[in-house]
Amino acid sequence: NSVNSLNIPNDLSFEAFPNPANNYIQINVNENKENTCTLFNSRGTKILQINLNKGSAKVDITGIKPDIYYLNYTSATLSAVKKIVIIR
């Protein structure tokens, strides 16, 4: 019997900064394709859908209230969640 596992290459990365954030979040994924990230609040409610153009986006968060959020990125080769703190 064999165990199936998902092999994710070590050179894939997902980053979001600054964290804590105030006015914007810069998102970078080193997959050179158009994908999306989703920002959820701590209760699991979707707050924002973010389109990544060739793996990056600078997102204005001035209209989002200070709190703890979770940024979810999923593609065919990478699935990751980052905790984001928004402060003022």
Short mmCIF file of C-alpha atoms in Angstrom, two decimals:
data_model
loop_
_atom_site.label_atom_id
_atom_site.label_comp_id
_atom_site.label_asym_id
_atom_site.label_seq_id
_atom_site.Cartn_x
_atom_site.Cartn_y
_atom_site.Cartn_z
CA ASN A 1 0.00 0.00 0.00
CA SER A 2 1.20 3.48 -0.80
CA VAL A 3 0.24 6.83 0.61
CA ASN A 4 -0.54 9.57 -1.90
CA SER A 5 0.82 12.99 -1.07
CA LEU A 6 0.80 16.37 -2.73
CA ASN A 7 4.31 17.39 -3.67
CA ILE A 8 4.68 21.16 -3.71
CA PRO A 9 7.95 22.46 -5.16
CA ASN A 10 10.12 24.30 -2.63
CA ASP A 11 10.52 27.30 -4.94
CA LEU A 12 6.85 28.34 -4.68
CA SER A 13 6.14 31.18 -2.27
CA PHE A 14 3.25 33.34 -1.11
CA GLU A 15 3.89 36.56 0.79
CA ALA A 16 1.82 39.49 1.99
CA PHE A 17 3.31 42.60 3.58
CA PRO A 18 3.52 44.86 5.49
CA ASN A 19 2.04 42.99 8.40
CA PRO A 20 0.58 44.61 10.41
CA ALA A 21 -0.83 46.69 7.57
CA ASN A 22 -2.33 50.17 7.58
CA ASN A 23 -3.18 51.49 4.09
CA TYR A 24 -2.26 48.69 1.68
CA ILE A 25 -1.13 45.07 1.40
CA GLN A 26 1.37 43.97 -1.22
CA ILE A 27 0.76 40.36 -2.27
CA ASN A 28 3.35 38.36 -4.19
CA VAL A 29 3.11 34.79 -5.42
CA ASN A 30 5.87 33.46 -7.60
CA GLU A 31 3.48 31.78 -10.00
CA ASN A 32 3.49 33.80 -13.20
CA LYS A 33 -0.22 33.53 -13.94
CA GLU A 34 -3.41 35.33 -13.12
CA ASN A 35 -5.04 34.00 -9.95
CA THR A 36 -7.03 35.30 -7.02
CA CYS A 37 -6.66 35.65 -3.28
CA THR A 38 -9.53 36.00 -0.87
CA LEU A 39 -9.50 38.02 2.36
CA PHE A 40 -11.67 36.58 5.14
CA ASN A 41 -12.44 37.97 8.58
CA SER A 42 -11.98 35.89 11.73
CA ARG A 43 -15.59 34.62 11.42
CA GLY A 44 -14.96 33.25 7.92
CA THR A 45 -16.90 35.95 6.06
CA LYS A 46 -15.41 36.88 2.68
CA ILE A 47 -14.35 40.55 2.81
CA LEU A 48 -12.48 41.00 -0.46
CA GLN A 49 -11.62 39.08 -3.63
CA ILE A 50 -8.22 40.13 -5.00
CA ASN A 51 -7.12 39.55 -8.59
CA LEU A 52 -3.43 38.84 -8.95
CA ASN A 53 -1.90 40.00 -12.23
CA LYS A 54 1.06 37.73 -13.00
CA GLY A 55 1.39 36.85 -9.32
CA SER A 56 1.20 40.23 -7.60
CA ALA A 57 -1.15 42.96 -6.44
CA LYS A 58 -1.03 46.08 -4.28
CA VAL A 59 -4.37 46.24 -2.47
CA ASP A 60 -5.89 49.37 -0.91
CA ILE A 61 -7.27 48.39 2.51
CA THR A 62 -8.18 51.85 3.81
CA GLY A 63 -11.89 50.94 3.73
CA ILE A 64 -11.45 47.79 5.82
CA LYS A 65 -11.78 48.11 9.58
CA PRO A 66 -8.85 47.24 11.86
CA ASP A 67 -8.99 43.56 12.88
CA ILE A 68 -7.37 40.19 12.23
CA TYR A 69 -7.94 38.72 8.76
CA TYR A 70 -6.89 35.66 6.79
CA LEU A 71 -5.63 35.89 3.22
CA ASN A 72 -6.23 32.66 1.29
CA TYR A 73 -4.41 31.76 -1.93
CA THR A 74 -5.15 28.57 -3.85
CA SER A 75 -3.92 27.37 -7.22
CA ALA A 76 -3.25 24.01 -8.84
CA THR A 77 0.19 23.89 -7.23
CA LEU A 78 -0.06 25.98 -4.07
CA SER A 79 -2.52 26.50 -1.25
CA ALA A 80 -1.63 28.88 1.56
CA VAL A 81 -3.19 31.12 4.19
CA LYS A 82 -1.58 34.17 5.77
CA LYS A 83 -2.81 35.91 8.90
CA ILE A 84 -3.02 39.67 8.27
CA VAL A 85 -3.48 42.30 10.97
CA ILE A 86 -4.94 45.65 9.90
CA ILE A 87 -4.21 48.58 12.21
CA ARG A 88 -4.80 52.35 12.11
#
